[in-house]
Coordinates of C-alpha atoms in Angstrom, one line a residue:
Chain N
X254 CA -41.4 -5.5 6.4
X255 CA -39.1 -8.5 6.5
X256 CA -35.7 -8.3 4.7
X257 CA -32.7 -11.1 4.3
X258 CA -30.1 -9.5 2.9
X259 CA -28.9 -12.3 0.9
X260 CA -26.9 -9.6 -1.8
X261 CA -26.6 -6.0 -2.2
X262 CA -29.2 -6.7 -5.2
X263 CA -32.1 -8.2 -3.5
X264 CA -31.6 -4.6 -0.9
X265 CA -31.7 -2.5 -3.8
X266 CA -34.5 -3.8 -5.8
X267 CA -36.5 -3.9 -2.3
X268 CA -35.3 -0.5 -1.7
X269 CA -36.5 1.2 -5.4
X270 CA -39.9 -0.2 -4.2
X271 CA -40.2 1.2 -1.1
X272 CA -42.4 4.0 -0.9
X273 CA -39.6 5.1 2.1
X274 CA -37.6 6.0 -0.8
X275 CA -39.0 9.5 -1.0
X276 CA -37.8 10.5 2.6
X277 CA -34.3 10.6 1.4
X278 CA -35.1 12.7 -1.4
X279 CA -32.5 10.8 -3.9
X280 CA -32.1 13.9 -6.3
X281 CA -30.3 12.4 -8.8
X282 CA -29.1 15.3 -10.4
X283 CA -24.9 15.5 -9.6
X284 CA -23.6 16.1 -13.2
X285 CA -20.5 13.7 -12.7
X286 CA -20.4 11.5 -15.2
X287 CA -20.0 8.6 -13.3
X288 CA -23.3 8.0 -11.8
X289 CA -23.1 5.0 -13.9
X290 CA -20.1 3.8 -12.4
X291 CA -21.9 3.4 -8.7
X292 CA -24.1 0.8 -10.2
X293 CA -20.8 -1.3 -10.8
X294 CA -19.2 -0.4 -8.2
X295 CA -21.9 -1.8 -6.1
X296 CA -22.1 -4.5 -8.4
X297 CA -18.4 -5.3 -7.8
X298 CA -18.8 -5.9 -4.1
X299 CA -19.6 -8.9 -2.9
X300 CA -17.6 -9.8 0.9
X301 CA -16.6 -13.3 0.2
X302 CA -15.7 -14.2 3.9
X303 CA -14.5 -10.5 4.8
X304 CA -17.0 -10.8 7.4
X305 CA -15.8 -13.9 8.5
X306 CA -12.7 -12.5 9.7
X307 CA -15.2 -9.8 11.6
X308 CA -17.1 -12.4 13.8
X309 CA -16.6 -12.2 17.5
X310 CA -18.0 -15.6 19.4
X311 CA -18.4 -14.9 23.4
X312 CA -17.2 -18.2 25.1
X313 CA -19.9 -19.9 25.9
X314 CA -20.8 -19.7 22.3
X315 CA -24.3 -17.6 23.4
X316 CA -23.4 -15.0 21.4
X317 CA -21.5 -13.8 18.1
X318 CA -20.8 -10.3 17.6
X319 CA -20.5 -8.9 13.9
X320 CA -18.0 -6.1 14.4
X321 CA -17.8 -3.3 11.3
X322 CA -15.2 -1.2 10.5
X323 CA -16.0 2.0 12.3
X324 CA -18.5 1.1 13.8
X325 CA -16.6 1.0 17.3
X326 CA -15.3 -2.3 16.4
X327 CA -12.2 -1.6 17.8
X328 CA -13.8 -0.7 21.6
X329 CA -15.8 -4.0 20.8
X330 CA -12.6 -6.1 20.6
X331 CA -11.0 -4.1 23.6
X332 CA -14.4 -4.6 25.6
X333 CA -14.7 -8.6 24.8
X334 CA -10.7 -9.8 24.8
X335 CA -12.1 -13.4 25.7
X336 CA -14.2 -13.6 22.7
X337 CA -13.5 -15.5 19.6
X338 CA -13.0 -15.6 16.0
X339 CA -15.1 -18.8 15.1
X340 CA -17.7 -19.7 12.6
X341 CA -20.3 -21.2 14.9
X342 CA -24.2 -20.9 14.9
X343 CA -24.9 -18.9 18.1
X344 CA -28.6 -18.6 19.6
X345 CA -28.0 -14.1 19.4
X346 CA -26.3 -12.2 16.9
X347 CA -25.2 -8.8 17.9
X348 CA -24.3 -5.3 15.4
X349 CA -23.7 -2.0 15.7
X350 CA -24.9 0.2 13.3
X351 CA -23.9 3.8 12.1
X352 CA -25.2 6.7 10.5
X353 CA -24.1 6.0 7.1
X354 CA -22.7 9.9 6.2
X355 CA -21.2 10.1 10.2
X356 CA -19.5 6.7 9.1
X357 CA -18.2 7.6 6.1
X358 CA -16.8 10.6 6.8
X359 CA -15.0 9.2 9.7
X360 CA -13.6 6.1 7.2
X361 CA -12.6 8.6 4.4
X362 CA -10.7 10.7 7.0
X363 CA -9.1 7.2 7.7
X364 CA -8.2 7.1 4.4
X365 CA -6.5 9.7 3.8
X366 CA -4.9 10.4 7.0
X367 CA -3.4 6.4 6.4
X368 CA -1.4 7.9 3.4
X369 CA 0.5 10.9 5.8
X370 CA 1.3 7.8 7.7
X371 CA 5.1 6.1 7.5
X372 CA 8.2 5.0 10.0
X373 CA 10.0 7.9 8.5
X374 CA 9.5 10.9 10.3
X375 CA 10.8 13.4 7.6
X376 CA 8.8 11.9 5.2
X377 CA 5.8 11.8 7.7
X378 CA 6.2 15.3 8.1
X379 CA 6.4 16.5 4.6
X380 CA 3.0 13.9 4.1
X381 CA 1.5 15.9 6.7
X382 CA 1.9 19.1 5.3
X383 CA 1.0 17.9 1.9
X384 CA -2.2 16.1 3.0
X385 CA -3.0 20.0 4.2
X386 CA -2.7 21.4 1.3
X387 CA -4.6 19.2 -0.4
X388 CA -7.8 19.4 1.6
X389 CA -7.2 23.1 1.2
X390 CA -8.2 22.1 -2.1
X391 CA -11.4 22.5 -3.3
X392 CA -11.3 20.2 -6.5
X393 CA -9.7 17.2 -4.5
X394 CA -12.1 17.2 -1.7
X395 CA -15.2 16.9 -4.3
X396 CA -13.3 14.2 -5.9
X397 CA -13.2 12.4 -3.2
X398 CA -16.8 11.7 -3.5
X399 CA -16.2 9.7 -7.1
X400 CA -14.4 7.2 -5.4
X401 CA -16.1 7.0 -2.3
X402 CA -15.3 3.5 -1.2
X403 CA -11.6 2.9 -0.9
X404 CA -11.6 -0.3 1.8
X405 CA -13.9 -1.9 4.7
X406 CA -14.2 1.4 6.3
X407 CA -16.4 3.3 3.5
X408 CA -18.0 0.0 2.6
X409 CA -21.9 0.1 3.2
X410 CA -22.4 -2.0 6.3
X411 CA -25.5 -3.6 5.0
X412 CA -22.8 -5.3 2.9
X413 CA -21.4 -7.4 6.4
X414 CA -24.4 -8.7 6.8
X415 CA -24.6 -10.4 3.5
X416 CA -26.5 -13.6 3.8
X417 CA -27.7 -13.0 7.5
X418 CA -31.4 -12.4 8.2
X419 CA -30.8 -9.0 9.2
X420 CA -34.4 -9.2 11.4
X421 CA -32.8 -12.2 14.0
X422 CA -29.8 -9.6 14.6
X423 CA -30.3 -7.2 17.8
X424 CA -28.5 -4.4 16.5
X425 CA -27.4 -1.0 18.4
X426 CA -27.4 2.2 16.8
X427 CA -23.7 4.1 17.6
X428 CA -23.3 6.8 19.9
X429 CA -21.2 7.5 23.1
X430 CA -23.6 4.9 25.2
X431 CA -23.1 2.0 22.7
X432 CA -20.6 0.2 24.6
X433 CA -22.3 0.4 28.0
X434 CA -25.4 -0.8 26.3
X435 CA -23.8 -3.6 24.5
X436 CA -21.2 -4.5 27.8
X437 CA -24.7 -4.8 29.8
X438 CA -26.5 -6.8 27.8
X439 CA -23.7 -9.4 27.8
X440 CA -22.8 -9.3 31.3
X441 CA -19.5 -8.0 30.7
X442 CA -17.6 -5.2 33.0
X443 CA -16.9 -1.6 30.9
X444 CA -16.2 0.2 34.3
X445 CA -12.5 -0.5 33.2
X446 CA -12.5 0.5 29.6
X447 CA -12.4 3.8 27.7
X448 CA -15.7 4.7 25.4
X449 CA -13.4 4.6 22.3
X450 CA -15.8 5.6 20.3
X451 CA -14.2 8.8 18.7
X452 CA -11.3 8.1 17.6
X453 CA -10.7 10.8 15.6
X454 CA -10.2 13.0 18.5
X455 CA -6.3 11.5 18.6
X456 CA -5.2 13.6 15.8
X457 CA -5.6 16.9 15.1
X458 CA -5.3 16.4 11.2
X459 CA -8.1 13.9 11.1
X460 CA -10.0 16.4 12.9
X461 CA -8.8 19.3 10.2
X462 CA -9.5 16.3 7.3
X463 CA -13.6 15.5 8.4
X464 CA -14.1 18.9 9.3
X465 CA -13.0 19.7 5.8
X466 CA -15.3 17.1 4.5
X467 CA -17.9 18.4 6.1
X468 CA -17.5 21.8 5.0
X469 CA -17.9 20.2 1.4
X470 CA -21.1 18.2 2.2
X471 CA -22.7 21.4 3.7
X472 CA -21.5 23.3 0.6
X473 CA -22.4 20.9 -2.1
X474 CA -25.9 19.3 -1.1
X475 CA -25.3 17.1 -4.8
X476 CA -22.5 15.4 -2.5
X477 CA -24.5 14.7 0.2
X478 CA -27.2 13.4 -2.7
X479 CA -24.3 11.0 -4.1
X480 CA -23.7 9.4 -0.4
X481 CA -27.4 9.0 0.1
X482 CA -27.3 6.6 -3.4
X483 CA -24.1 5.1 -2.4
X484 CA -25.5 3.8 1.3
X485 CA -29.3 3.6 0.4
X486 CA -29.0 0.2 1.4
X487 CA -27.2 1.5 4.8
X488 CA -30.6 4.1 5.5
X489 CA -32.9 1.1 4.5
X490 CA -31.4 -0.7 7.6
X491 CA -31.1 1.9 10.1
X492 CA -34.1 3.3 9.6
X493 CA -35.6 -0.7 9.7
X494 CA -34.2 -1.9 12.7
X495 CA -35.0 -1.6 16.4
X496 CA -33.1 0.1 18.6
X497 CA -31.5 -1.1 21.2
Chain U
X171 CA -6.2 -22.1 -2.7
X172 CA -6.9 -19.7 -5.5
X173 CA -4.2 -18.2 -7.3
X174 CA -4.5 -14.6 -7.7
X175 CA -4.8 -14.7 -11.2
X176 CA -8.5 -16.5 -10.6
X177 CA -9.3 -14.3 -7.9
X178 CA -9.2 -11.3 -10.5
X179 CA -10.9 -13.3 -12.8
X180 CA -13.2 -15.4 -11.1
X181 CA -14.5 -12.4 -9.0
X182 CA -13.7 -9.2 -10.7
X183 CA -14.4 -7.8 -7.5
X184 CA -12.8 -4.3 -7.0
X185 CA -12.4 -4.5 -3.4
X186 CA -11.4 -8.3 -2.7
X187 CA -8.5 -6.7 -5.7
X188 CA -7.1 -3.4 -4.6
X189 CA -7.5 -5.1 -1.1
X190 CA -6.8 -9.5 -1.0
X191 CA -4.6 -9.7 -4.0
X192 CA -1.1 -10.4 -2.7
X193 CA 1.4 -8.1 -4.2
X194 CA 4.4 -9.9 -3.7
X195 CA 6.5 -12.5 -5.4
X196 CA 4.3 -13.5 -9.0
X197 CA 1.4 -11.1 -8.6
X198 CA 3.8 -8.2 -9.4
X199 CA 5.3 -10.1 -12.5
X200 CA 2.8 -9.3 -15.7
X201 CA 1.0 -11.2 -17.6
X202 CA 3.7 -11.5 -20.1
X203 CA 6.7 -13.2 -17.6
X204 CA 3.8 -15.3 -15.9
X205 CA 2.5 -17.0 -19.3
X206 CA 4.3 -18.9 -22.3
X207 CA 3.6 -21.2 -24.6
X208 CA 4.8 -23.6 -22.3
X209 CA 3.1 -22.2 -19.3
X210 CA -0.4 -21.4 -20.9
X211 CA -3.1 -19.4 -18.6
X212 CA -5.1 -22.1 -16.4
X213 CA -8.1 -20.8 -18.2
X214 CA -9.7 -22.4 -21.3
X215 CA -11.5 -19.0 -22.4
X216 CA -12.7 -15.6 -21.8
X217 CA -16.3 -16.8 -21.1
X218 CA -15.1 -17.2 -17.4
X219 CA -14.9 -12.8 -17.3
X220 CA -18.0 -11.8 -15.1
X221 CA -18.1 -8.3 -16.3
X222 CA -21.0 -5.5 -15.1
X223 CA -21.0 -3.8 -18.4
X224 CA -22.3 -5.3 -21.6
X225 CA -20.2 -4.1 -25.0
X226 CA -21.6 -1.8 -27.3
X227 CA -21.4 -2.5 -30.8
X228 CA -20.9 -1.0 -33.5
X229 CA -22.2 -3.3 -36.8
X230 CA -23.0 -3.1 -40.7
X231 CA -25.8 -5.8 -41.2
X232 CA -25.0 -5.7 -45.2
X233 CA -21.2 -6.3 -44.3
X234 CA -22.0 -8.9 -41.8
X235 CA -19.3 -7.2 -39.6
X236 CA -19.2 -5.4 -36.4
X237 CA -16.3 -3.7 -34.1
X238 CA -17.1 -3.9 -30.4
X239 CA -16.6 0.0 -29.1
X240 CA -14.1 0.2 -25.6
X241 CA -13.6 3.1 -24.3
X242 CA -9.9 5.0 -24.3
X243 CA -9.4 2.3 -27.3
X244 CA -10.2 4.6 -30.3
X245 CA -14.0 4.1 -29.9
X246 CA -14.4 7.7 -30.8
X247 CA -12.7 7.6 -34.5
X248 CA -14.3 4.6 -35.2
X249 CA -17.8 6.1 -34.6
X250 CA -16.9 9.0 -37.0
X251 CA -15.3 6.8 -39.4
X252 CA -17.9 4.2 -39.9
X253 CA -21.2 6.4 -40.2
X254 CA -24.2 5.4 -41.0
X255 CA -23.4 1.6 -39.4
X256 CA -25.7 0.6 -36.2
X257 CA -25.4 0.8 -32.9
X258 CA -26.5 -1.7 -30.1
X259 CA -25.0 -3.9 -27.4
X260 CA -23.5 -7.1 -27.3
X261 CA -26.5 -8.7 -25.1
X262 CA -29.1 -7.1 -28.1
X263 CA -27.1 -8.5 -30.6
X264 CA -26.6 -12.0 -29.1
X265 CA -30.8 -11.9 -27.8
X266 CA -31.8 -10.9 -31.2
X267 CA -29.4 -13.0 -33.0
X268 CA -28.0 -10.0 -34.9
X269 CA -24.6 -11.1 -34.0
X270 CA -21.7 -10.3 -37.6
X271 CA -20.2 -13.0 -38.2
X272 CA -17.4 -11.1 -38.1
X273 CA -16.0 -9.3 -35.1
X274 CA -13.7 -6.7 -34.3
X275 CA -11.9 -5.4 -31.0
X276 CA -9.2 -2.9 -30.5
X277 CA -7.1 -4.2 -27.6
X278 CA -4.7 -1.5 -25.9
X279 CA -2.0 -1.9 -23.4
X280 CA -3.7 -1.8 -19.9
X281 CA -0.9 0.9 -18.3
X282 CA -1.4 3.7 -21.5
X283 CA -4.8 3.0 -21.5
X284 CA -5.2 3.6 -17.8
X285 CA -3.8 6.5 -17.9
X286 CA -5.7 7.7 -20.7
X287 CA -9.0 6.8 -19.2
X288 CA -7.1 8.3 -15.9
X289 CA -6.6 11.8 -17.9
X290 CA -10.1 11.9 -19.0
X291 CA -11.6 11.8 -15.8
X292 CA -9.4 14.4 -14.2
X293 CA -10.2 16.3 -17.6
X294 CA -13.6 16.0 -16.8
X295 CA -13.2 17.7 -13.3
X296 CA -12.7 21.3 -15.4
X297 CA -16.0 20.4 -17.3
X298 CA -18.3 19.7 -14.8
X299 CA -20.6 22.6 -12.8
X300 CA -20.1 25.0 -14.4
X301 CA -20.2 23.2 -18.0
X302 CA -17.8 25.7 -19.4
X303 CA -14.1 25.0 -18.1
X304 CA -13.4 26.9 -15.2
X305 CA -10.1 28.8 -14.6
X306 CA -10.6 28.5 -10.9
X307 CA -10.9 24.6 -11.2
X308 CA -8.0 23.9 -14.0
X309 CA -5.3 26.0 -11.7
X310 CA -6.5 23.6 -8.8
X311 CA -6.0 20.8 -11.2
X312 CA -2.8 21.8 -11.9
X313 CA -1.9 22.3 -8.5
X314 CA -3.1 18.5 -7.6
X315 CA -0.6 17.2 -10.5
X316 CA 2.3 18.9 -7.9
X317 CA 1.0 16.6 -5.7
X318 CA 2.7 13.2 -6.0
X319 CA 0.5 11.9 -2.8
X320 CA -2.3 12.3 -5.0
X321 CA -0.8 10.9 -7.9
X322 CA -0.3 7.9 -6.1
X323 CA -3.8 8.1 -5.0
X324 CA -5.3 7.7 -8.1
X325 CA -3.2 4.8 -8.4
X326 CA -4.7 3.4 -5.9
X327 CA -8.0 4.2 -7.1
X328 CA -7.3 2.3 -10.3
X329 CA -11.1 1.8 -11.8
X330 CA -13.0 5.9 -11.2
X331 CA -15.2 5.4 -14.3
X332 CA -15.9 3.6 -17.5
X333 CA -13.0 4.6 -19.3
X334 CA -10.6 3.0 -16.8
X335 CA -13.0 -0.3 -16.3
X336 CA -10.8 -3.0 -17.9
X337 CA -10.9 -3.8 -21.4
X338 CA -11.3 -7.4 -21.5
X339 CA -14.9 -6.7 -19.6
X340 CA -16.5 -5.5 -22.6
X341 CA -16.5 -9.1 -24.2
X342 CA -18.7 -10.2 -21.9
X343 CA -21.2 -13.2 -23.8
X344 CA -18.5 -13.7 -26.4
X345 CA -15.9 -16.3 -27.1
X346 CA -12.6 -14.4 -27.7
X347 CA -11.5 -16.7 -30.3
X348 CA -14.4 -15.6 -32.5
X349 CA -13.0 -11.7 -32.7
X350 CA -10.5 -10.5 -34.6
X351 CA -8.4 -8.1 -32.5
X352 CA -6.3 -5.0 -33.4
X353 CA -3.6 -3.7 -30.9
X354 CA -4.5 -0.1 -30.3
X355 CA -1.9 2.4 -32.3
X356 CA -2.0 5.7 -34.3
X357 CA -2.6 3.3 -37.1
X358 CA -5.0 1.1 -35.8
X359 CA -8.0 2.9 -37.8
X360 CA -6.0 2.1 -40.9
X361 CA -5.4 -1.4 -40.4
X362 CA -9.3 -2.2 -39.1
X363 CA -10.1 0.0 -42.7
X364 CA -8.0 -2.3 -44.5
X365 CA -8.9 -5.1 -43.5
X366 CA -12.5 -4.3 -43.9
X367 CA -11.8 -3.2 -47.6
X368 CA -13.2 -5.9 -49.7
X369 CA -16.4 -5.7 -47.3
X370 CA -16.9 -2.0 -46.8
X371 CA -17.0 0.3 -48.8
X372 CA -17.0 4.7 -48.5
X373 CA -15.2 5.1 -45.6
X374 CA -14.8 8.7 -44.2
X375 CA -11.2 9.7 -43.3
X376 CA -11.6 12.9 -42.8
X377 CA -12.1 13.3 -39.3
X378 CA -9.5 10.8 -38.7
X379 CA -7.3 13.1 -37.0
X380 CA -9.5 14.9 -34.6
X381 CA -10.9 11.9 -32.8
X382 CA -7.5 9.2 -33.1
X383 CA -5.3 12.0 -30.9
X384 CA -7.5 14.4 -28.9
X385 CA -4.8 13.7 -26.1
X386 CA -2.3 15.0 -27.9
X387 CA -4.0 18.2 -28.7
X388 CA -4.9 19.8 -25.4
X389 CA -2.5 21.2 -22.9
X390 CA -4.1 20.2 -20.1
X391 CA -4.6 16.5 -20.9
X392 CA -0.8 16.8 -22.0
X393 CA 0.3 18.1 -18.8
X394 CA -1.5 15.2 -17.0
X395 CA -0.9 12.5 -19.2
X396 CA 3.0 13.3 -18.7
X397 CA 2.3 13.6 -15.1
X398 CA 0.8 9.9 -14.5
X399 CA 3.8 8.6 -16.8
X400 CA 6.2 10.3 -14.9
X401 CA 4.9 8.7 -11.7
X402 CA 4.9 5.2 -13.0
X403 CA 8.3 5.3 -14.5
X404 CA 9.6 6.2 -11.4
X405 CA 7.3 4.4 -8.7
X406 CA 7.2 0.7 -9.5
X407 CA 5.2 0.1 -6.8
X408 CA 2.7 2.2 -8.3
X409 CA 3.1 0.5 -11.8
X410 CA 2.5 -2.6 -10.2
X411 CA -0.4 -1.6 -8.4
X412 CA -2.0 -1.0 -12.3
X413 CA -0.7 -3.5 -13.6
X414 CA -2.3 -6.2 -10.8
X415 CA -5.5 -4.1 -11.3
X416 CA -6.1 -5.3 -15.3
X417 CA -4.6 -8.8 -14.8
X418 CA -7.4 -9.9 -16.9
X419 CA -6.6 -7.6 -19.8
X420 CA -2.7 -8.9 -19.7
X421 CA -4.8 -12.4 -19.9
X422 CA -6.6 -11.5 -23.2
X423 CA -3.3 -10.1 -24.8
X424 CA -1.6 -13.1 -24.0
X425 CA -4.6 -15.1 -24.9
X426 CA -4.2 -13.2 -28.3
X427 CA -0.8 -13.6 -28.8
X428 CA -0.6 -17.3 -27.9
X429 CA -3.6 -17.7 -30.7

């Protein structure tokens, strides 16, 4: 099977006719009314140079690295300082890819834990404690999953490779190895640099805010159903590409 | 470089708009201080809206006439009102040439209608699984309304469903000098009624006041509704943020009132 990804349309309609669909068992049966909105929502999104912004080109211009919000992107950066932002053809494009629900919970947590965030300390505080008591809230966590995607982090990532031919990129499927695997294959040194690829560790109420989250998607399989629509395109690619 | 006014509505692209648009300087004016008569809109016509959703509308063949239905813009009354007219949508009517000569829209302010279409989603929350409202959900509701972190979160939000999708999106395919547009007000039934007089003829009134102010008859929807204005009047960032967000409907009331 040989996919471009020129739009999030051309994934879709190859998606609704692959027979791989069944697998994820899309049960479309959340009674929100806005199942209709996804379509638009999805609709609404097109990059337009977004992942411009997230190209890394290694010096000698061999490679260009496509670096997704959490999708250790961050490490990436850390791991290649020397490399560039520059729109160049390169003979290897490299990705990493995530498991679409790990990714989002991790870039919803973001979300909201960027709200308790502020210079003022009292007022930091008080955020703190109020982002608490809302994820002690049953009704706010479920809503969270009507407006799924807030920014780049809960975007699908088969949306940053928008007009790439997704089979000419070597891709690597995230886990605590990916930045060994990826500093090896470049020939660059990671003996001297932190697998940063949890980075939700560093605060206790991100870890309180996905654990929540997760609580709801064990609770509430019609949310789980609802992120498995939202990212189809994201399960079409990881479960297409090779890993490396 | 494009201004931000044609990013919104070149792109109507949700994310590139909660997320590129600059809100600083004249993004945070509205469409009002930004455009004159002197100082027209850089943009000839609506035509240029790329809108996902097509328009439904609501037409009497024998009367020639049709109102386009928007949500949170009295789409409800006008249903019961004008029974026994036809229903379709906007790319029907204009594929199968059924298009009325004349056309109606009811245009509302972008920040009450927001928070309208804002109200009925949260409304919606107490609905949903189980159908019937539950107590359990509406005393969490309530609590959330406490909340002005999550207030301000749904202003960030913006767009959560069709009834907060702007207005000016449901003219998609149509010119919007060819419609004949009513600003949304407890009266606006009246006026469309009127003006249809001489063309229509029976017109039911008397669920009028059932389906022109549901708002204003539930609690709950109250309660909310005074909850949202409360946080816009006092957080003009938030306003802003709205008001950025349907830059294209300030653009068709301006378009309106320069016409």
């Amino acid at each position: 099977m040989i996919i471009k990804i020129y739009n999030m349309k051309s994934i879709f309609s190859l998606y609704t006719d692959d027979t791989n669909i069944n697998q994820i068992k899309l049960n479309h049966n959340f009674s929100s009314a806005f199942d209709k909105f996804d379509k638009n929502i999805k609709n609404l999104s097109q990059l337009n140079g977004l992942s411009d912004r997230l190209i890394l080109v290694s010096p000698d211009q061999v490679f260009k690295f496509i670096t997704i919000p959490k999708n250790a992107s961050s490490s990436v950066r850390m791991l290649l300082p020397e490399w560039k932002h520059l729109m160049v053809t390169t003979p290897e494009t490299l990705a990493i890819v995530r498991d679409p629900i790990d990714r989002w919970i991790s870039g919803i947590t973001q979300y909201l834990y960027a709200w308790t965030q502020t210079s003022d300390k009292v007022k930091q505080d008080a955020r703190v404690s109020e982002m608490h008591r809302l994820i002690e809230t049953e009704l706010f966590l479920l809503m969270l999953f009507d407006f799924p995607i807030n920014n780049a982090h809960t975007m699908p990532q088969s949306w940053f490779f928008d007009g790439y031919d997704y089979t000419t990129i070597r891709f690597y499927k995230y886990d605590s190895t990916v930045l060994s695997r990826v500093s090896e294959y470049v020939k660059v040194d990671s003996s001297k640099h932190i697998l940063y690829n949890n980075r939700t560790v560093d605060s206790l109420l991100k870890m309180e805010i996905s654990d929540k989250i997760r609580q709801i998607l064990n609770q509430y399989p019609e949310c789980k159903t609802r992120l498995f629509n939202l990212y189809r395109s994201d399960y079409v690619l990881f479960q297409t590409i090779t890993q490396h | 470089m494009k201004s931000n006014f044609n990013l919104v509505i070149d792109n109507l692209d949700r994310i590139n708009l909660l997320h590129e648009v600059d809100i600083s300087s004249d993004a945070t004016v509205t469409g009002t201080k930004i455009f004159s008569k002197e100082n027209p809109p850089d943009l000839p016509d609506l035509n240029k809206f790329k809108p996902m959703t097509w328009g439904t509308l609501l037409y009497s063949p024998s009367a020639n006439t049709g109102i386009i239905l928007t949500p949170k813009n009295a789409s409800s009354a006008i249903r019961k009102i004008f029974v026994g007219w036809t229903t379709t949508t906007i790319q029907t009517a204009l594929q199968q040439n059924l298009l009325p000569a004349d056309l109606l829209f009811v245009v509302r302010d972008p920040v009450d209608r927001w928070v309208s279409g804002m109200t009925e989603w949260l409304t919606l929350w107490t609905t949903i699984e189980p159908p019937l409202r539950s107590e359990d959900k509406i005393q969490q509701l309530y609590y959330l309304l406490e909340s002005d972190l999550f207030l301000r979160m749904l202003t960030d939000q913006g767009i959560v469903d069709m009834h907060t999708l702007p207005q000016s999106w449901f003219l998609k395919g149509l010119h919007y000098k060819n419609i004949k547009y009513f600003k949304y007000d407890s009266k606006v039934i009246f006026r469309i009624s009127n003006y249809l007089s001489n063309s229509v003829d029976k017109i039911d009134y008397t669920k009028y006041n059932t389906y022109i102010n549901q708002t204003n008859t539930d609690e709950l929807k109250m309660n909310i509704t005074l909850k949202l204005n409360e946080l816009l009047a006092r957080s003009e960032e938030c306003k802003l943020r709205i008001m950025d967000l349907y830059k294209c409907d300030y653009t068709l009331l301006n378009l309106i009132e320069l016409n």
